[in-house]
Each structure stands twice: as C-alpha cells, then as structure tokens.
XYZ file of N, CA and C in Angstrom:
621
model
N 6.783 -27.825 -30.057
C 7.278 -26.173 -29.989
C 7.239 -25.658 -28.992
N 8.848 -24.938 -28.837
C 9.166 -23.729 -27.374
C 8.139 -22.276 -27.789
N 7.309 -22.449 -26.390
C 6.156 -21.337 -26.404
C 7.664 -19.823 -26.248
N 7.251 -19.046 -26.974
C 8.112 -17.621 -26.321
C 7.096 -16.752 -25.359
N 8.006 -16.366 -24.682
C 7.189 -15.525 -23.754
C 7.332 -14.033 -24.190
N 6.347 -13.244 -24.245
C 6.377 -11.585 -24.432
C 6.530 -10.846 -23.710
N 7.567 -10.094 -24.130
C 8.794 -9.049 -23.223
C 7.295 -8.586 -22.730
N 7.932 -8.265 -21.539
C 7.047 -7.384 -20.688
C 7.385 -5.854 -21.039
N 6.613 -4.482 -21.750
C 6.696 -4.016 -21.947
C 5.530 -2.680 -21.333
N 6.215 -1.270 -21.490
C 5.404 -0.369 -20.602
C 4.047 0.144 -21.472
N 2.420 -0.373 -20.918
C 1.558 0.401 -22.480
C 1.367 1.746 -21.704
N 0.994 2.007 -20.690
C 0.447 3.613 -20.271
C 1.210 3.312 -19.113
N 1.542 4.768 -18.843
C 2.454 5.852 -18.291
C 1.848 7.259 -18.053
N 2.940 7.533 -17.195
C 2.219 8.849 -16.566
C 3.166 9.194 -15.562
N 2.897 10.320 -15.094
C 3.533 11.028 -13.537
C 3.446 10.163 -12.782
N 4.763 9.466 -12.170
C 4.525 8.758 -10.828
C 3.244 7.305 -11.363
N 2.936 6.910 -12.301
C 2.693 6.036 -12.993
C 3.375 4.682 -13.801
N 3.076 3.504 -13.913
C 3.763 3.099 -15.330
C 3.300 1.503 -15.206
N 2.060 1.364 -16.263
C 1.103 0.220 -16.626
C 1.721 -1.201 -17.548
N 2.317 -2.028 -16.993
C 2.938 -2.947 -17.907
C 1.988 -4.187 -18.603
N 2.204 -4.347 -19.737
C 1.903 -5.575 -20.430
C 1.160 -6.506 -19.733
N 2.086 -6.758 -19.075
C 1.309 -8.311 -17.988
C 0.214 -7.845 -16.402
N 0.017 -6.734 -16.840
C -1.555 -6.069 -16.405
C -0.453 -5.837 -14.829
N 0.914 -5.018 -14.048
C 0.916 -5.303 -13.476
C 1.327 -3.515 -13.506
N 1.190 -2.922 -11.620
C 1.140 -1.087 -11.911
C 2.101 -0.750 -11.081
N 3.052 -0.053 -11.781
C 3.995 0.342 -10.191
C 3.388 1.763 -9.690
N 3.070 2.174 -8.720
C 3.252 3.422 -8.270
C 4.048 4.128 -7.612
N 4.950 5.752 -7.884
C 6.233 5.393 -7.809
C 5.786 6.266 -6.696
N 6.742 7.062 -5.728
C 6.931 8.485 -5.194
C 6.097 8.587 -3.966
N 5.522 7.290 -3.332
C 4.295 7.352 -2.784
C 3.948 7.271 -1.128
N 3.712 7.903 -0.517
C 3.775 7.075 1.207
C 2.833 6.031 1.487
N 4.368 5.214 2.585
C 3.265 3.974 2.619
C 2.594 4.080 4.010
N 1.802 3.287 4.520
C 1.272 3.116 5.439
C 0.950 1.710 5.824
N 1.048 0.959 7.114
C 0.800 -0.043 6.869
C 2.223 -1.075 6.890
N 2.950 -0.731 6.483
C 3.678 -2.012 5.855
C 4.108 -3.213 6.553
N 3.739 -3.958 6.152
C 4.454 -5.486 6.566
C 4.797 -6.341 5.398
N 6.189 -5.512 4.892
C 7.084 -6.591 4.384
C 7.918 -7.560 4.964
N 8.211 -7.502 6.021
C 9.144 -8.571 6.585
C 8.687 -9.859 6.629
N 7.101 -9.746 7.455
C 6.885 -10.550 7.298
C 5.043 -11.117 7.680
N 4.495 -11.949 7.492
C 2.959 -12.082 7.537
C 2.173 -11.341 8.266
N 1.013 -11.442 7.986
C 0.358 -10.415 9.216
C -1.217 -10.290 8.922
N -1.764 -10.367 10.441
C -3.547 -10.047 10.060
C -4.136 -9.699 11.063
N -4.920 -9.013 11.173
C -5.694 -8.055 12.633
C -6.174 -9.456 13.196
N -6.599 -10.051 12.615
C -7.751 -11.500 13.639
C -7.325 -12.590 12.514
N -6.062 -13.421 13.702
C -5.495 -14.698 12.935
C -6.459 -15.805 13.260
N -7.556 -15.300 13.963
C -9.080 -16.174 14.417
C -9.790 -16.803 12.662
N -9.814 -15.705 12.184
C -10.882 -15.751 10.647
C -10.124 -15.073 9.782
N -9.143 -13.941 9.549
C -8.253 -14.179 8.576
C -6.736 -14.869 8.164
N -6.496 -15.114 7.023
C -5.476 -14.885 6.381
C -4.450 -14.012 6.283
N -2.963 -14.498 7.225
C -1.754 -13.516 7.413
C -1.666 -13.416 6.021
N -0.898 -12.309 5.631
C -0.235 -11.761 4.263
C 0.939 -10.306 4.157
N 1.850 -10.526 3.825
C 2.370 -9.404 4.049
C 1.384 -8.307 2.882
N 1.334 -7.410 3.625
C 0.359 -6.379 3.552
C 1.336 -4.917 3.149
N 0.477 -4.082 2.599
C 0.945 -2.566 2.422
C -0.499 -1.594 1.625
N -0.237 -0.081 2.297
C -1.899 0.648 1.753
C -0.664 1.838 0.959
N -0.862 2.539 0.524
C 0.211 3.720 -0.359
C -0.628 4.398 -0.567
N -0.254 5.390 -0.374
C -0.956 7.107 -0.246
C -0.652 7.763 -1.792
N -1.726 8.159 -2.449
C -1.781 8.762 -3.281
C -2.994 9.718 -3.369
N -1.243 11.238 -2.838
C -2.459 12.341 -3.162
C -3.001 13.075 -4.150
N -3.555 13.854 -3.505
C -4.686 14.017 -4.854
C -3.624 15.354 -5.499
N -2.878 16.669 -4.823
C -2.044 17.251 -5.518
C -1.432 16.058 -7.000
N -0.241 15.918 -6.122
C 1.005 15.372 -6.653
C 1.060 14.076 -7.682
N -0.343 13.578 -7.286
C -0.345 12.322 -7.832
C -2.033 11.944 -8.985
N -2.037 13.293 -9.040
C -3.528 12.898 -10.093
C -3.967 12.742 -11.320
N -2.089 12.704 -11.932
C -2.414 11.232 -12.899
C -2.787 9.973 -12.764
N -1.861 9.538 -12.115
C -1.657 8.283 -11.563
C -3.252 7.433 -11.075
N -3.996 8.610 -10.364
C -5.412 8.053 -9.974
C -6.511 7.429 -10.740
N -5.990 9.209 -12.149
C -6.998 8.823 -13.044
C -5.978 7.352 -14.223
N -4.945 7.743 -14.154
C -4.575 6.274 -15.171
C -5.436 4.994 -14.477
N -4.905 4.752 -12.845
C -5.293 3.713 -12.549
C -7.057 3.348 -12.733
N -7.839 4.372 -12.602
C -9.097 4.287 -12.112
C -9.861 4.032 -13.623
N -9.180 3.916 -15.084
C -9.619 3.866 -15.966
C -9.062 2.525 -16.321
N -8.071 1.835 -15.839
C -7.111 0.453 -15.983
C -8.194 -0.879 -15.228
N -9.074 0.348 -14.378
C -10.031 -0.665 -13.040
C -11.041 -0.828 -13.783
N -12.190 0.971 -14.921
C -12.620 0.924 -15.936
C -12.665 -0.762 -16.605
N -11.592 -0.559 -17.093
C -11.445 -1.745 -18.301
C -11.729 -2.658 -17.641
N -10.826 -2.905 -16.465
C -11.409 -4.777 -16.102
C -12.640 -4.494 -16.137
N -13.307 -3.445 -15.259
C -14.658 -3.682 -14.964
C -16.009 -4.087 -16.564
N -15.113 -3.639 -17.848
C -15.690 -3.424 -18.294
C -15.371 -5.068 -19.324
N -15.100 -5.244 -19.251
C -13.942 -6.946 -20.089
C -14.824 -7.652 -19.037
N -14.448 -8.101 -17.511
C -14.921 -8.517 -16.654
C -16.205 -8.400 -15.886
N -17.005 -7.133 -16.238
C -18.809 -7.655 -15.387
C -19.317 -6.850 -16.462
N -18.829 -6.859 -17.077
C -20.002 -6.338 -17.885
C -20.021 -4.517 -18.282
N -19.237 -3.656 -17.252
C -19.312 -2.391 -16.892
C -20.213 -2.510 -16.126
N -20.902 -3.053 -15.577
C -21.368 -3.691 -14.475
C -20.301 -2.751 -13.177
N -21.155 -1.987 -12.270
C -20.471 -1.264 -11.186
C -20.190 -2.027 -10.133
N -19.494 -2.122 -8.634
C -19.242 -3.270 -7.702
C -18.868 -1.962 -6.704
N -18.800 -2.025 -5.205
C -19.088 -0.991 -4.188
C -17.643 -0.247 -4.568
N -17.243 1.097 -3.650
C -15.996 1.281 -3.805
C -15.520 0.855 -2.867
N -15.507 0.263 -1.419
C -15.147 -0.349 -0.936
C -14.449 -1.376 -1.322
N -14.943 -2.225 -3.195
C -14.604 -3.847 -2.976
C -13.228 -3.361 -4.601
N -12.950 -2.436 -4.141
C -11.857 -1.873 -5.365
C -10.786 -1.713 -4.244
N -9.611 -2.255 -5.263
C -7.786 -1.397 -4.056
C -7.386 -0.365 -4.104
N -7.922 0.550 -4.867
C -8.366 1.816 -5.013
C -9.026 3.078 -4.551
N -8.700 3.614 -3.565
C -9.895 4.534 -2.831
C -10.041 5.280 -2.209
N -10.962 6.900 -2.539
C -11.095 7.288 -2.409
C -11.026 7.779 -0.358
N -9.805 7.952 -0.164
C -9.459 8.498 1.485
C -10.081 9.359 2.235
N -10.506 10.506 1.433
C -11.349 10.859 2.208
C -12.937 10.039 2.794
N -12.785 9.030 2.303
C -14.146 8.040 2.945
C -13.660 7.332 4.521
N -12.687 7.230 4.429
C -11.204 6.554 5.338
C -11.954 6.915 6.742
N -12.151 8.137 6.939
C -12.120 9.047 8.305
C -11.070 8.883 8.889
N -9.742 8.702 8.058
C -8.300 8.937 8.492
C -7.624 9.890 8.005
N -7.106 10.604 8.894
C -6.473 12.012 8.559
C -5.875 12.043 7.804
N -4.712 10.716 7.619
C -3.315 10.886 6.878
C -4.376 10.149 5.839
N -5.263 10.250 5.453
C -5.673 9.196 3.715
C -7.032 10.696 3.331
N -7.025 11.822 4.503
C -7.747 12.408 3.314
C -7.082 13.582 2.011
N -7.309 13.990 1.137
C -6.569 14.652 0.313
C -6.078 14.176 -0.780
N -6.523 12.921 -0.912
C -5.549 11.408 -1.663
C -6.886 10.557 -1.926
N -5.187 9.428 -2.675
C -7.043 7.669 -2.421
C -5.381 6.890 -2.256
N -6.386 5.380 -2.035
C -5.293 5.104 -1.525
C -5.038 3.540 -1.926
N -4.103 2.974 -2.041
C -4.076 1.616 -3.046
C -3.750 1.017 -1.580
N -4.193 -0.782 -1.627
C -4.554 -1.561 -0.763
C -4.029 -2.562 -1.274
N -2.838 -2.768 -1.344
C -2.509 -4.441 -1.733
C -1.761 -5.655 -0.604
N -1.776 -7.077 -1.540
C -1.397 -8.194 -0.519
C -1.406 -9.621 -0.973
N 0.027 -10.473 -0.442
C -0.082 -11.295 -0.740
C -0.032 -12.357 0.003
N -0.948 -13.071 -0.153
C -0.966 -14.105 0.904
C 0.352 -16.014 0.816
N 1.173 -15.621 0.070
C 2.137 -16.408 -0.282
C 3.528 -16.257 -0.589
N 3.862 -15.898 -1.688
C 4.801 -15.406 -1.980
C 5.344 -14.546 -1.274
N 6.436 -13.909 -0.354
C 6.627 -12.470 0.109
C 7.391 -11.472 -1.005
N 6.659 -10.399 -0.926
C 7.075 -9.544 -2.092
C 8.664 -9.557 -2.636
N 9.236 -9.240 -3.251
C 10.396 -8.594 -3.870
C 10.543 -7.214 -3.329
N 11.640 -6.864 -2.596
C 12.381 -6.067 -1.330
C 13.181 -5.308 -1.303
N 13.044 -3.969 -1.839
C 14.251 -3.176 -2.492
C 14.724 -1.959 -1.909
N 15.735 -1.796 -2.058
C 17.163 -0.293 -1.662
C 16.639 0.788 -2.850
N 17.342 1.493 -2.373
C 16.913 2.765 -3.453
C 17.669 2.273 -4.474
N 18.573 1.903 -4.456
C 19.319 1.291 -5.328
C 19.054 0.093 -6.378
N 18.190 -0.255 -5.665
C 17.317 -1.567 -6.667
C 18.171 -2.731 -6.450
N 19.508 -2.897 -5.310
C 19.434 -3.751 -4.685
C 18.499 -4.111 -3.911
N 18.620 -6.008 -3.882
C 17.509 -6.815 -2.581
C 17.883 -6.426 -1.073
N 17.075 -5.679 -0.457
C 17.789 -5.418 0.695
C 16.887 -7.007 1.994
N 18.505 -6.863 2.356
C 17.866 -8.473 3.637
C 17.495 -8.117 4.181
N 16.878 -9.335 4.643
C 15.284 -9.467 5.863
C 15.221 -8.963 6.893
N 16.734 -9.002 7.443
C 16.766 -8.613 8.397
C 16.646 -6.625 8.850
N 16.335 -6.055 7.434
C 16.841 -5.177 7.198
C 15.714 -3.836 7.187
N 14.493 -5.146 7.345
C 13.254 -4.633 5.949
C 12.198 -3.781 7.513
N 12.261 -4.107 8.394
C 11.306 -4.244 9.533
C 11.553 -2.833 10.108
N 13.444 -2.795 10.294
C 13.666 -1.084 10.451
C 14.034 -0.355 9.306
N 13.884 -0.740 8.100
C 13.666 0.666 7.107
C 12.686 0.937 6.667
N 11.320 0.309 6.952
C 10.323 0.590 6.199
C 9.438 1.151 7.472
N 8.763 2.654 7.333
C 8.225 2.952 8.565
C 6.800 3.875 7.812
N 5.605 3.482 8.749
C 4.371 4.306 8.049
C 4.924 5.504 7.765
N 4.404 5.971 6.567
C 4.758 7.960 6.832
C 5.852 8.255 5.790
N 6.935 6.176 5.205
C 8.032 7.061 4.288
C 7.257 6.733 3.272
N 8.644 7.326 1.978
C 7.865 6.997 0.614
C 8.938 5.485 0.201
N 7.499 5.133 -0.708
C 8.499 4.146 -1.845
C 7.805 3.756 -2.640
N 7.721 2.829 -3.824
C 7.707 2.800 -5.013
C 7.084 1.507 -4.528
N 5.612 0.864 -5.344
C 5.458 -0.125 -4.924
C 4.675 -0.409 -6.367
N 4.832 -1.857 -6.895
C 4.076 -2.637 -7.814
C 3.395 -3.575 -7.150
N 1.796 -3.865 -7.707
C 0.822 -4.253 -7.626
C 0.469 -5.141 -9.394
N -0.168 -6.155 -8.942
C -1.201 -6.922 -9.985
C -2.334 -6.659 -9.583
N -3.273 -5.956 -10.035
C -4.586 -5.899 -9.384
C -5.462 -7.340 -10.303
N -6.674 -7.939 -10.198
C -7.265 -9.731 -10.089
C -8.490 -8.980 -9.988
N -9.284 -9.591 -10.727
C -10.516 -9.356 -10.480
C -11.035 -11.202 -9.924
N -12.498 -10.939 -9.033
C -13.133 -11.471 -7.585
C -13.939 -11.505 -8.508
N -14.359 -13.061 -8.405
C -15.911 -12.986 -8.738
C -16.236 -15.352 -8.033
N -16.770 -14.650 -6.383
C -17.051 -15.365 -5.902
C -18.413 -15.589 -5.053
N -18.172 -16.675 -3.753
C -19.179 -16.871 -3.018
C -19.031 -15.233 -2.155
N -18.755 -14.835 -2.147
C -17.621 -13.899 -1.231
C -17.550 -12.194 -1.838
N -18.535 -11.961 -3.064
C -18.648 -11.407 -4.109
C -17.773 -10.980 -5.439
N -18.306 -9.629 -5.782
C -17.083 -9.061 -7.007
C -16.319 -8.200 -6.225
N -15.068 -8.557 -6.579
C -13.872 -7.110 -5.646
C -12.970 -7.078 -7.103
N -12.372 -5.879 -7.278
C -11.231 -5.492 -8.085
C -9.837 -5.553 -6.986
N -9.198 -6.660 -6.574
C -8.113 -6.885 -5.682
C -6.238 -6.009 -6.292
N -6.159 -6.464 -5.336
C -4.763 -5.924 -5.888
C -3.687 -6.781 -5.228
N -2.553 -7.935 -5.594
C -1.367 -8.776 -5.441
C -0.456 -7.498 -5.410
N 0.653 -8.159 -3.987
C 1.825 -7.062 -4.056
C 2.414 -8.000 -4.452
N 3.822 -7.125 -4.730
C 4.701 -7.994 -5.910
C 6.150 -7.352 -5.703
N 6.213 -6.373 -5.618
C 7.128 -5.357 -5.365
C 6.983 -4.035 -4.589
N 8.463 -3.851 -3.647
C 8.171 -2.460 -3.423
C 9.933 -1.950 -2.384
N 9.927 -0.769 -3.531
C 10.977 -0.530 -3.359
C 11.345 0.814 -2.432
N 12.528 0.748 -1.553
C 13.012 2.440 -0.118
C 12.717 3.627 -1.390
N 12.515 4.531 -1.328
C 12.539 6.031 -1.487
C 13.551 6.626 -0.486
N 12.470 7.377 0.761
C 12.927 8.196 1.912
C 12.460 8.018 2.888
N 12.523 8.553 4.064
C 11.304 8.491 4.889
C 11.398 10.051 4.680
N 9.913 10.520 5.346
C 8.739 11.442 5.241
C 8.315 11.105 6.927
N 7.125 12.088 6.909
C 6.834 12.287 8.285
C 6.178 11.037 8.618
N 6.566 10.707 10.035
C 5.446 9.635 10.209
C 4.454 9.397 10.399
N 3.495 8.312 10.702
C 2.619 8.001 10.431
C 1.643 7.514 11.796
N 1.348 7.841 12.515
C 0.909 7.263 14.263
C -0.065 6.205 13.326
N -0.242 4.962 13.702
C -0.738 4.376 13.609
C -1.118 2.992 14.313
N -2.418 3.872 15.005
C -2.677 3.781 17.187
C -1.304 3.730 17.860
N -1.561 3.660 18.636
C -0.432 4.415 20.070
C -0.181 5.475 20.385
N 0.790 5.972 20.673
C 1.673 7.352 20.239
C 3.155 7.025 19.615
N 3.146 8.400 19.195
C 4.743 8.695 18.558
C 5.557 8.809 19.501
N 6.934 8.325 18.808
C 7.975 8.509 19.743
C 8.073 9.895 20.086
N 8.022 10.949 20.144
C 8.081 12.560 20.174
C 6.943 12.194 21.039
N 5.845 11.847 20.900
C 4.606 12.212 21.579
C 4.975 11.174 23.605
N 5.455 10.359 23.334
C 5.463 9.232 24.520
C 6.689 9.910 24.795
N 7.755 10.741 24.190
C 9.392 11.180 25.268
C 8.163 12.680 25.914
N 7.300 13.592 25.570
C 6.426 14.435 25.898
C 5.931 14.014 27.355
N 5.186 12.836 27.463
C 4.749 12.424 28.206
C 5.248 12.321 29.431
N 6.890 12.547 29.770
C 7.479 12.260 31.513
C 8.147 13.879 31.178
N 7.748 14.134 32.584
C 8.072 15.419 33.181
C 9.165 15.321 34.075
N 10.395 16.033 33.559
C 11.434 16.172 34.947
C 11.402 16.311 35.892
N 10.846 15.974 36.984
C 10.405 16.340 38.153
C 10.556 14.845 39.289
N 10.384 16.008 40.412
C 10.516 14.949 41.807
C 8.763 14.111 42.029
N 8.081 14.630 41.258
C 6.603 14.075 41.943
C 6.583 12.742 41.150
N 7.099 11.618 41.072
C 6.715 10.296 40.471
C 7.053 10.708 38.711
N 7.203 11.643 38.190
C 7.000 11.878 37.143
C 5.633 12.286 36.627
N 4.730 12.825 37.861
C 3.552 13.508 37.012
C 3.305 14.206 37.993
N 3.754 15.625 37.870
C 3.825 17.008 38.949
C 2.537 17.241 39.300
N 2.574 18.815 40.097
C 1.691 19.440 40.014
C 0.467 18.701 41.354
N 0.472 17.559 41.154
C -0.107 17.014 42.504
C -1.927 16.353 42.208
N -2.693 16.528 42.764
C -4.095 15.599 42.503
C -4.938 17.010 41.906
N -4.351 18.838 42.639
C -5.338 19.256 42.103
C -5.136 19.819 40.530
N -4.087 19.095 39.549
C -4.261 18.833 38.565
C -4.937 18.248 38.408
N -5.749 17.327 38.723
C -6.537 16.608 37.994
C -7.889 17.104 37.485
C-alpha cells in the first residue's frame, strides 16, 4: 500500500511568523546578519564544519508575537524531548540579543540557522529562484529577508541543544547595513582626504 504524505499545513501563525505541520518555522520581514547563502563558510576551517549560515534579527517591538510563539514552540520541544528540563540559553537557536554584546542585536532576539549539506532554497522577492551568481551580491548584512528554518533536538556527546537547519530564504528589500568587522563603505570613503600631503593632511603635529 502506497503511503500518502500528509499535506503541509500552517498550525500556528501570528504577525511575522508561521509554524507548519512539518515542524518548520517561517520568520518574515527580519534583518539578516552574516548571510552565507551562496557557498559554505566557517570561521575556523581547522575544527569547524563549513555550512550555509544566516542569523536573523527579531526586534522586540515589531516581532514580539514571533518571539513569543517561537519560545512556545521550543518549550514544547523541551517538554517532549527533555521532559521539560532546561538547557543553557546559548544552546538554543533563539537567543536574547542583549546577551550577545553586539549593538545590532540590542532590543531583539536572534535566530541562528545553518545547513552543512544541501544549499538552502534562495528566492527573489517575487518567489522565483535566485541565480547562484546573484546571491552574494544581493544579500547584505542589514537587509530584510524571510527565512524558513527547521528546529531539531540534539542530545549527544556534545550536549543537549535545540538547533535550527536553514531551509530557505527570500530576499525582501535593502536596509541599513550592518558592519560585520572592518569598516563600512562610507567609513572607508571618509578616511581619505583631498589634500596634497599623501592623503594624510596636517603633518605630525596632529598625531
């Protein structure tokens, strides 16, 4: 007998969030940080596994309902998988941005998602698939996106965690850029002077 796959449906939704029957969660109209959707990336290749990654920022004022529903989803997972026991705050994909020490995460929660196998589906605003060669040039830290994640429970020698696999991302619009190390383009341009002293006017008395 052929098994009939259940239809994927929305089971919970609110402003800027949809939770589906297959356990995936869509966060809408959120700023993205550290987008690596075109190719795998890792900070330390010697010990880390390269992956497609993205962190989204859920502002406390505009995404309060999304934060509340995501927290409830995670608590249900803890109730089922960990008998209601708590895990460390930094062992969850949903984290309080105020605890990060990053200005761009203040007054917000962040969602960190990654995928080490298949590249996530990447879409244009009209939901057509974005060509790979356009992805890196399009997604910049600070721009607005929709992101689909799939939370999953980890319980192994590395500890207990609620992780999130990165399933899909849709570009929405640009926004104030986030400087992720180094300097922004405007800061770089403003560093150069139009003078005749090798680009550094004023002489040694200004040091």
